Tab-separated table of C-alpha atoms in Angstrom:
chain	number	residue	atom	x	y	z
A	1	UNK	CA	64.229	105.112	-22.164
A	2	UNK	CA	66.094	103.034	-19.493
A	3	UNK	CA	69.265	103.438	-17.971
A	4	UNK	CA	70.905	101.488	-19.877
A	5	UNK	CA	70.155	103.283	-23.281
A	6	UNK	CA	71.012	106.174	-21.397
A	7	UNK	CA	74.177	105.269	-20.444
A	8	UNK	CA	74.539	104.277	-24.764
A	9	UNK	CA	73.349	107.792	-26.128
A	10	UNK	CA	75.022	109.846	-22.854
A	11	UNK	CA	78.541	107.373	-24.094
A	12	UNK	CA	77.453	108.140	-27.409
A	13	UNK	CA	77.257	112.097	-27.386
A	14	UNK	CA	80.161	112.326	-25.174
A	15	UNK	CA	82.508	110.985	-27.562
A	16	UNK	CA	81.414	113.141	-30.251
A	17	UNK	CA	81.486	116.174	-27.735
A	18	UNK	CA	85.442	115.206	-27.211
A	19	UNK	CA	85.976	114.583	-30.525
A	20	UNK	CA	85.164	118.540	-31.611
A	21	UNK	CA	86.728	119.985	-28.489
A	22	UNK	CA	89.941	118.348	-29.174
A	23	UNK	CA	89.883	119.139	-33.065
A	24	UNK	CA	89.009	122.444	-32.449
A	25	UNK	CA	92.676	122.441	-29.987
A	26	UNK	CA	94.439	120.307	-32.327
A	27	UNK	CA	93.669	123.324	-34.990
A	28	UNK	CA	93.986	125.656	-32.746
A	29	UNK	CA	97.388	124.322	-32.158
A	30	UNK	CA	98.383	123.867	-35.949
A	31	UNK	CA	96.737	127.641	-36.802
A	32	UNK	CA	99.173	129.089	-34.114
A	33	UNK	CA	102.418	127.380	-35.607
A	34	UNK	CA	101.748	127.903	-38.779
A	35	UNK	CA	100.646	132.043	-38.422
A	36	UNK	CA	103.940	132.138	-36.254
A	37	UNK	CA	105.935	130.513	-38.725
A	38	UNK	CA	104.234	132.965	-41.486
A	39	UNK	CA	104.541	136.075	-39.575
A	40	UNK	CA	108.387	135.181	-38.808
A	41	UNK	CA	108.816	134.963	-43.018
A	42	UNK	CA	106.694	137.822	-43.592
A	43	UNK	CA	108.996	140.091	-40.865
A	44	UNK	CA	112.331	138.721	-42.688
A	45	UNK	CA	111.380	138.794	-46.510
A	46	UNK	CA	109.626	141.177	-46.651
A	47	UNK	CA	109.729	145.553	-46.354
A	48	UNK	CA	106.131	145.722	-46.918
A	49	UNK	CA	104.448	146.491	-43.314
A	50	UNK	CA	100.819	145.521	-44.189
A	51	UNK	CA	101.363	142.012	-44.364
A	52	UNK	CA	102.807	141.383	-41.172
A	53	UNK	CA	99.931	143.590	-39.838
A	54	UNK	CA	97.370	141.000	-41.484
A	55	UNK	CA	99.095	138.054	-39.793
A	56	UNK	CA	99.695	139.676	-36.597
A	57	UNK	CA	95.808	140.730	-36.420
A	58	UNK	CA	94.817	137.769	-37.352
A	59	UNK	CA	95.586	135.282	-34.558
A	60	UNK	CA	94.143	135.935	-31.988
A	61	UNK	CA	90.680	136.271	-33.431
A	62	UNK	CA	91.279	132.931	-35.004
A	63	UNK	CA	91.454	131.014	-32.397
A	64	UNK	CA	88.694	132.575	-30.761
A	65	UNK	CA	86.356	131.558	-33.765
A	66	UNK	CA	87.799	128.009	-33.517
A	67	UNK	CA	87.239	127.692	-30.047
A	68	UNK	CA	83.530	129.001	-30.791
A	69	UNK	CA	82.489	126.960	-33.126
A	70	UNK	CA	84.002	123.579	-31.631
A	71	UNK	CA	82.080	124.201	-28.425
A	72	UNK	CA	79.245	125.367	-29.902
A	73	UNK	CA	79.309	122.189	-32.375
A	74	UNK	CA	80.049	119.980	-29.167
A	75	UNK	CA	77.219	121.671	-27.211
A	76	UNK	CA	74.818	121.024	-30.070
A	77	UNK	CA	75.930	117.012	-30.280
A	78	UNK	CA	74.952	116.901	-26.660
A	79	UNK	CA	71.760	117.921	-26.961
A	80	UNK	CA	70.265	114.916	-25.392
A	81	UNK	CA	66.828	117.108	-24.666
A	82	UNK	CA	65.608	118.492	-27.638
A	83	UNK	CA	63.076	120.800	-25.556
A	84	UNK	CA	65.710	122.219	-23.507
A	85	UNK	CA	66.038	126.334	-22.843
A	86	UNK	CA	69.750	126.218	-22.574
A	87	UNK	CA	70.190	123.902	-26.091
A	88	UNK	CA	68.133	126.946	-28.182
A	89	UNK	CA	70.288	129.728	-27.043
A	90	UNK	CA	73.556	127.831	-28.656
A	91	UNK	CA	73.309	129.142	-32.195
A	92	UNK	CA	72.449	132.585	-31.489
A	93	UNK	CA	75.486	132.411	-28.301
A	94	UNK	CA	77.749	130.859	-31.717
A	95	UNK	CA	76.927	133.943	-33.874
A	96	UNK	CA	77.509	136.228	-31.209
A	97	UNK	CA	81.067	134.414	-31.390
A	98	UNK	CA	81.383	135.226	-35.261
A	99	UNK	CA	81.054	138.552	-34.788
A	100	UNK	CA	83.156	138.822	-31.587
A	101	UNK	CA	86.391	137.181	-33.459
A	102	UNK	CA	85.562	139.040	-36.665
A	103	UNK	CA	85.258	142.609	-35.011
A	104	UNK	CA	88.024	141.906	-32.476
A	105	UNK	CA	90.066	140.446	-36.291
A	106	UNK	CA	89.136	144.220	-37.880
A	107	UNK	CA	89.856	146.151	-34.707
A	108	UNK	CA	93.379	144.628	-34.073
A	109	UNK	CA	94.097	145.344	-38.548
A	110	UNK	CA	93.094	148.839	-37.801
A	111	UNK	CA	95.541	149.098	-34.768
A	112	UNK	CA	98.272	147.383	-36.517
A	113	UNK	CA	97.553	149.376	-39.874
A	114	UNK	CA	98.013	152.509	-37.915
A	115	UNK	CA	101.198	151.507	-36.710
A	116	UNK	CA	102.026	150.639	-40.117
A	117	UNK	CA	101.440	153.760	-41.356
A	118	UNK	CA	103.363	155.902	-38.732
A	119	UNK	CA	106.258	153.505	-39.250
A	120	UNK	CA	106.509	154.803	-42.578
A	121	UNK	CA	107.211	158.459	-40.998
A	122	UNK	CA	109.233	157.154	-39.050
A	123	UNK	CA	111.606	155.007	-41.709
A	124	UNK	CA	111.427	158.373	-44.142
A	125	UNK	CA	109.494	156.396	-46.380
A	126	UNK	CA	106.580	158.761	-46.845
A	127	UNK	CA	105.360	162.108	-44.929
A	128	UNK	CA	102.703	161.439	-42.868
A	129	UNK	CA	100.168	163.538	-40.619
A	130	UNK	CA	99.856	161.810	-37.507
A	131	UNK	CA	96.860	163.503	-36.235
A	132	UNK	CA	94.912	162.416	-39.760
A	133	UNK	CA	95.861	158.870	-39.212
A	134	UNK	CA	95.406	158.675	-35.476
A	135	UNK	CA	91.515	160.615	-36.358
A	136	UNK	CA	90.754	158.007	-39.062
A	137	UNK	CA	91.950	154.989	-37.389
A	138	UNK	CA	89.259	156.184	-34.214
A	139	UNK	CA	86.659	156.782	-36.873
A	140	UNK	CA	86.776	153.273	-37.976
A	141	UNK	CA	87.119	151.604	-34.454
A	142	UNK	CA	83.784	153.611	-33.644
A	143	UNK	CA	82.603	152.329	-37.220
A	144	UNK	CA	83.122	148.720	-35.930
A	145	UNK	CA	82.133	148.963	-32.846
A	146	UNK	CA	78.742	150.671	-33.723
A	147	UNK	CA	77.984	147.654	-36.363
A	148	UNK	CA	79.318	144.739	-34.776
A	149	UNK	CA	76.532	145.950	-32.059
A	150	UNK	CA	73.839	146.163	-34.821
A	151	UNK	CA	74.723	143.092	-36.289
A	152	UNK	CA	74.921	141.322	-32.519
A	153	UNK	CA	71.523	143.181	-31.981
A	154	UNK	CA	69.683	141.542	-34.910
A	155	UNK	CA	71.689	138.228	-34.200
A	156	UNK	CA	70.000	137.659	-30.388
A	157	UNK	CA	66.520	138.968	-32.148
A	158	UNK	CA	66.018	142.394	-31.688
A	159	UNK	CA	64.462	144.773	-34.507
A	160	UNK	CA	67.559	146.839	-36.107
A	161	UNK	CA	64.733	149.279	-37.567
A	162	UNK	CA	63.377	150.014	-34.265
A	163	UNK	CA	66.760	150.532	-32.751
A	164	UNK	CA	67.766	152.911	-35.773
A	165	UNK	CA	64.915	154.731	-35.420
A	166	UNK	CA	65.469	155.245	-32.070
A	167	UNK	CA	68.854	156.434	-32.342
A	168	UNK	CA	67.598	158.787	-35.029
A	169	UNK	CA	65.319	161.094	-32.527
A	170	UNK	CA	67.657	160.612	-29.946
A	171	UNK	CA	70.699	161.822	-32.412
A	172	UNK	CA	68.077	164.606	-33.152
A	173	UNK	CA	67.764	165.449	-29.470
A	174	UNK	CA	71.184	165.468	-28.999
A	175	UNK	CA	71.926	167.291	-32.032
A	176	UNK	CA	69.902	170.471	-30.693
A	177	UNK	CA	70.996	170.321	-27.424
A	178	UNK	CA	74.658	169.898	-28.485
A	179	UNK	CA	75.030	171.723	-31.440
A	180	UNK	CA	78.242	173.792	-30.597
A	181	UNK	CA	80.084	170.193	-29.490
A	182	UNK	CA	78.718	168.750	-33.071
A	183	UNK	CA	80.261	172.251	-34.840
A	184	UNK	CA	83.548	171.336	-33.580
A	185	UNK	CA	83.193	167.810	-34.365
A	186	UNK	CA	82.481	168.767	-37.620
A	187	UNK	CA	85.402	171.715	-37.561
A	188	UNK	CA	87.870	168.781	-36.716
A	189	UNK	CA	86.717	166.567	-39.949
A	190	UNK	CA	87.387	169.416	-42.288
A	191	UNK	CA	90.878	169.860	-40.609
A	192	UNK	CA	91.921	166.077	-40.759
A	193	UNK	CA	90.227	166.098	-44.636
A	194	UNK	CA	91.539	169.817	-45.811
A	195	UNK	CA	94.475	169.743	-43.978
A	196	UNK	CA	95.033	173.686	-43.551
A	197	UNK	CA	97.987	172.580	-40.889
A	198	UNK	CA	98.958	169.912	-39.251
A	199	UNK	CA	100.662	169.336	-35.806
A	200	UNK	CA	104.251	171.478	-35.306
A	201	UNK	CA	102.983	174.160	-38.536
A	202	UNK	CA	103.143	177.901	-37.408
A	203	UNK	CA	100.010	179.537	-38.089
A	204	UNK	CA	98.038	182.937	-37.712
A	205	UNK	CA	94.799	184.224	-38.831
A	206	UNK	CA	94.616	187.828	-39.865
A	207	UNK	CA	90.696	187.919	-38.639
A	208	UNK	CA	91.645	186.458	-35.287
A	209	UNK	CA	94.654	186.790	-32.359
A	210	UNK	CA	95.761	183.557	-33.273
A	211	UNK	CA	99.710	183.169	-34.026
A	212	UNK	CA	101.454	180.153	-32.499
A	213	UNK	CA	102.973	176.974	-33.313
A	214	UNK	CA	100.237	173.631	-33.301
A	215	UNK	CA	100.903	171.234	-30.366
A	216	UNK	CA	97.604	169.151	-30.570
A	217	UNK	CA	94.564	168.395	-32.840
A	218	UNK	CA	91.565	166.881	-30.649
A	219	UNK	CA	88.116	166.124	-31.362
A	220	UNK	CA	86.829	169.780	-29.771
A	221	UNK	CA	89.905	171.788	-29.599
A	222	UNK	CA	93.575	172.929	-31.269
A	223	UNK	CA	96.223	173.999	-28.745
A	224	UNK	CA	98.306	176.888	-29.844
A	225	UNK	CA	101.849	177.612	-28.625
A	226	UNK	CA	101.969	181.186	-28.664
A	227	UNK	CA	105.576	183.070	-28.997
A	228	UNK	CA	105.535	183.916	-25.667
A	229	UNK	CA	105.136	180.432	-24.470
A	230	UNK	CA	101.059	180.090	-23.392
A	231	UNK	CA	98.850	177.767	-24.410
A	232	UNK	CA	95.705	178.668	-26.888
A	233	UNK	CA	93.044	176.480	-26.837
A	234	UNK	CA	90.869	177.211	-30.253
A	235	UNK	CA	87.495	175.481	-30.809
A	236	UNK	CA	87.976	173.910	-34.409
A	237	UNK	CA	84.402	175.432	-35.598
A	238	UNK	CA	86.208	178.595	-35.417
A	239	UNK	CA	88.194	177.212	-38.282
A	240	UNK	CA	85.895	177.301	-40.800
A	241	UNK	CA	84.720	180.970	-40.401
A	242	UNK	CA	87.606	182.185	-40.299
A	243	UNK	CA	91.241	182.690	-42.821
A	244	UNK	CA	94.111	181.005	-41.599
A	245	UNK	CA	97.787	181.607	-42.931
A	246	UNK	CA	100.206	178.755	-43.081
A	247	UNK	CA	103.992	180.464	-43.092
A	248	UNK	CA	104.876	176.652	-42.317
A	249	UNK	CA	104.379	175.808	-46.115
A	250	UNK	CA	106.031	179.129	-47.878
A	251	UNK	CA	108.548	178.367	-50.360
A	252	UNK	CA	110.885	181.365	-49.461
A	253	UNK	CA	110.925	184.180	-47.789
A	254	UNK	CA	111.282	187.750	-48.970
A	255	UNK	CA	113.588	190.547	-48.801
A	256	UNK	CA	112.025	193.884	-49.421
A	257	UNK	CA	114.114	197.003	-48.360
A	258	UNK	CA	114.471	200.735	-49.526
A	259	UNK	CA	117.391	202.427	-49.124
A	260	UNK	CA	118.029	206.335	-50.116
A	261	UNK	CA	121.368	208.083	-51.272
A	262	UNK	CA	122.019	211.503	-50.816
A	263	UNK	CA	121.556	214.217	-53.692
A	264	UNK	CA	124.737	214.993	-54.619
A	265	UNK	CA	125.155	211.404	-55.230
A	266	UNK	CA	122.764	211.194	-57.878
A	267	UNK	CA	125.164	210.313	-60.809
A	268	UNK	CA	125.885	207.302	-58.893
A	269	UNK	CA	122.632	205.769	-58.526
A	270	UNK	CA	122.650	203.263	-61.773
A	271	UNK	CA	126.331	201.567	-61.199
A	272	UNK	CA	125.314	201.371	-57.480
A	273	UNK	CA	121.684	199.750	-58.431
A	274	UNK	CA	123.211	197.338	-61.239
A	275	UNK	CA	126.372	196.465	-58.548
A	276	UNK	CA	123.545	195.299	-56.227
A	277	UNK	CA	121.214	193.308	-58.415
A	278	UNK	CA	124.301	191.564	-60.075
A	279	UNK	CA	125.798	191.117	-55.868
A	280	UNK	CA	122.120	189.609	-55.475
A	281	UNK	CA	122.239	187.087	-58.631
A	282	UNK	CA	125.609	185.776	-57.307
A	283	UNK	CA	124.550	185.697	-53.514
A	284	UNK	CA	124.427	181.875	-52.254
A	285	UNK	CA	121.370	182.863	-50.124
A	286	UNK	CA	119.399	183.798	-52.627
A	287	UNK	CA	117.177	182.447	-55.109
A	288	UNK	CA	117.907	184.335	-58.610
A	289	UNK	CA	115.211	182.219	-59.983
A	290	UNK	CA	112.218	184.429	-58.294
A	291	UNK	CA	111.736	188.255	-58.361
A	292	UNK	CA	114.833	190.085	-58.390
A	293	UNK	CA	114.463	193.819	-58.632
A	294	UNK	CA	116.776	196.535	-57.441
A	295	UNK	CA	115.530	199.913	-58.806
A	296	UNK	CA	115.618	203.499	-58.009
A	297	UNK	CA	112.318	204.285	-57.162
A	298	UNK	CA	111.514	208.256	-55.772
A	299	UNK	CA	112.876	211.804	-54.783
A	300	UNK	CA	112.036	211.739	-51.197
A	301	UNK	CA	112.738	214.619	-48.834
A	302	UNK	CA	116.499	214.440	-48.372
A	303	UNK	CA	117.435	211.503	-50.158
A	304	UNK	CA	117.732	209.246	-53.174
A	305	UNK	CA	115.470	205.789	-52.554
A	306	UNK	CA	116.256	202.466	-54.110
A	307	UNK	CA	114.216	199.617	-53.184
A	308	UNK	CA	115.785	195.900	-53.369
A	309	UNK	CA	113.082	193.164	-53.898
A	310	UNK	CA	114.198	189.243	-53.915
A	311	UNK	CA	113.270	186.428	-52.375
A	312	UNK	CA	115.890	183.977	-49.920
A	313	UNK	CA	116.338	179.823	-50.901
A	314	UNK	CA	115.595	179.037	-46.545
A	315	UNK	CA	112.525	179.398	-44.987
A	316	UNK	CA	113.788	179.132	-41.746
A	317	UNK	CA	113.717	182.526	-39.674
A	318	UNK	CA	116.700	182.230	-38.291
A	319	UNK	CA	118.867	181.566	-41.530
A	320	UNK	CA	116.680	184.019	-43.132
A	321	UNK	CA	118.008	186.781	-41.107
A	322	UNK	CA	121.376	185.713	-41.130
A	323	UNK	CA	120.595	185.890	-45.114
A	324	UNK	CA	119.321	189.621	-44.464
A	325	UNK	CA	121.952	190.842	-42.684
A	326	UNK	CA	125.001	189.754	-45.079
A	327	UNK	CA	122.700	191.127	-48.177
A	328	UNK	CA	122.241	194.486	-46.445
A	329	UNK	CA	125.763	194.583	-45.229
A	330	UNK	CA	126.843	194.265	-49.111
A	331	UNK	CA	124.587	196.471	-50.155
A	332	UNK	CA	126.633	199.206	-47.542
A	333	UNK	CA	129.919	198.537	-49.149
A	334	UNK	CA	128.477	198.807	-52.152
A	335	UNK	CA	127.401	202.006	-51.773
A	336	UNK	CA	130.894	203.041	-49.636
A	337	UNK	CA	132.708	201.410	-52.965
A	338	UNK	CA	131.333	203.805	-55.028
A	339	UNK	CA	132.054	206.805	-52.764
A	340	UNK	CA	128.723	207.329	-52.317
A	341	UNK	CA	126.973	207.439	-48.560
A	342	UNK	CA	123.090	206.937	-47.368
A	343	UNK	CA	121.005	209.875	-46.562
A	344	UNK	CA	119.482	210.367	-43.496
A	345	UNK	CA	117.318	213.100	-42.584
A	346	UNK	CA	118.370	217.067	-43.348
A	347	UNK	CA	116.814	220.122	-43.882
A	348	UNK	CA	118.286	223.093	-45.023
A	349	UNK	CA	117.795	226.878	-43.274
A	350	UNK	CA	118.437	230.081	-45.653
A	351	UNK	CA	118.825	233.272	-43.160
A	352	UNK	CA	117.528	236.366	-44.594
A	353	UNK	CA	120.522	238.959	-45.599
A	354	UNK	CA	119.929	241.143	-42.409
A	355	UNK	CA	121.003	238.496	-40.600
A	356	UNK	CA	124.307	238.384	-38.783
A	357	UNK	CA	125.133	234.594	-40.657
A	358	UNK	CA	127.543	235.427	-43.546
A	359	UNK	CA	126.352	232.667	-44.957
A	360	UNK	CA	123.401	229.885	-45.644
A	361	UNK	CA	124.407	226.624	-43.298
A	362	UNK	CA	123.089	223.626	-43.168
A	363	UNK	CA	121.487	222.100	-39.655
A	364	UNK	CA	120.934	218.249	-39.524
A	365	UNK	CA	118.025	216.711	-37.737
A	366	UNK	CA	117.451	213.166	-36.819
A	367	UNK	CA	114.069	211.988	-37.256
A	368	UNK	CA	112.299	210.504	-34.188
């Protein structure tokens, strides 16, 4: 070959070379308006939020695969040596591309997603658990991650089997030597997938001292608020050995009280038990639709006992006791209305006849 059919083919190539480049920027170009454009209509038009999560994740990694291919195309149509090193490596570099843009195209629809989702909390649309989302939308980042690097492995000609195998004595080796970080991993799975509590619940555990209010779900740990105000840091394998109560998640929240009369108010008991249970039916705080039971119950040692049993509408402690306090409050005047009074503790001393006491008398005692 002379120069001069050098200077032809070299011409020749060239042309072609700037030909892809600048398609691949005059479609980089048009791509960019026109996902703009659709992303702007999407925004407007729409209330759905996974739309304008598609468009939004799917620029970027776009024009990345255009840019990819047109140089790699261009690189190929200058290939002026056939036997050149750097010429063989341009499919496998173009593939590596593919895989970039399309991983980079999932991991931005997972991030948007996410946001998505937690938009919907925040627009009242739908109750969400934060913690669940934010621990599923890692899992699938690692999920893409971990097989856009198997796939890029087999692309640039390494043995996938040989690599998998690998991992699997490693993950063995790791297993063993890690098996309490794995039991939490596996402790925080069955929290995001069971969903015992979720972040701001109160919980407690009647086989452990845990009580508290949940700040934080991680990977390894739980952080507790304690009432007093410290911090408890729970391993999340202790979870599943052990019972955890939600009060969070209780409907309503019960009253259960017993009261005692004295003796000589015995003829009194029934109006004073049916005035209660018809003040409870009628009480705005309380929830006639549950258990309601107001019944005298025993003889005990210096008075008359009535228990009430119902349940309050709130769940909230604070209400609740506000609730308790006007209920038991009634449930005095009731008992005053009726000119009747609660017991408290007596006992009664007989003095033999020698005595110098003309007469029996009665001596009160307080109870500790």
């Amino acid at each position: 070959m002379n120069f001069s059919d050098f200077l032809a083919l070299a011409s020749h190539w060239s042309a072609r070379a700037f030909l892809l480049v600048f398609g691949a920027l005059l479609l980089d170009l048009m791509q960019r308006r026109v996902l703009k454009r659709l992303l702007r209509r999407v925004q407007d038009r729409t209330k759905n939020l996974w739309d304008d999560s598609v468009v939004a994740s799917v620029r970027t990694p776009l024009s990345l695969l255009i840019w990819v291919l047109g140089i790699s195309f261009a690189a190929e149509s200058a290939q002026v040596d056939p036997e050149n090193y750097l010429f063989t490596l341009v499919p496998a570099l173009r593939g590596l591309g593919v895989i970039t843009a399309f991983a980079w195209f999932m991991i931005l629809l997972v991030k948007n997603g996410e946001s998505a989702y937690l938009e919907t909390e925040r627009s009242g649309e739908a109750a969400v658990d934060r913690a669940t989302v934010n621990a599923f939308a890692k899992l699938l980042r690692i999920s893409i991650f971990i097989t856009a690097g198997l796939v890029a492995l087999q692309n640039i000609g390494f043995s996938i089997s040989g690599v998998l195998a690998f991992g699997g004595i490693g993950g063995l080796a790791v297993g063993l030597a890690a098996k309490d970080l794995l039991a939490n991993f596996f402790g925080t799975l069955m929290l995001f997938l069971d969903r015992p509590f979720v972040v701001g619940d109160w919980i407690r555990s009647p086989d452990k001292e845990i009580e508290g209010t949940v700040e934080h779900i991680s990977w390894r740990l739980t952080r507790i608020r304690t009432f007093d105000k410290r911090p408890l840091y729970v391993p999340n394998a202790i979870f599943s050995i052990i019972a955890v109560e939600n009060p969070s998640r209780m409907t309503h929240r019960r009253i259960y009280e017993t009261l005692g009369i004295r003796y000589e108010d015995a003829s009194k008991m029934e109006a004073i038990t049916a005035a209660v249970e018809e003040m409870l039916r009628s009480h705005p705080g309380i929830d006639s639709s549950q258990t309601l039971m107001v019944n005298f119950t025993s003889y005990a040692s210096s008075s008359l006992d009535f228990f009430i049993y119902t349940f309050t509408k709130t769940t909230d402690w604070a209400q609740f006791h506000k609730v308790k306090q006007d209920v038991l409050l009634r449930v005095n005047a009731i008992i005053a209305d009726h000119g009747a009074e609660i017991a408290f503790p007596t006992s009664t001393l007989h003095l033999s006849e020698g005595s110098n006491a003309a007469a029996p008398f009665s001596a009160n005692r307080q109870s500790e």
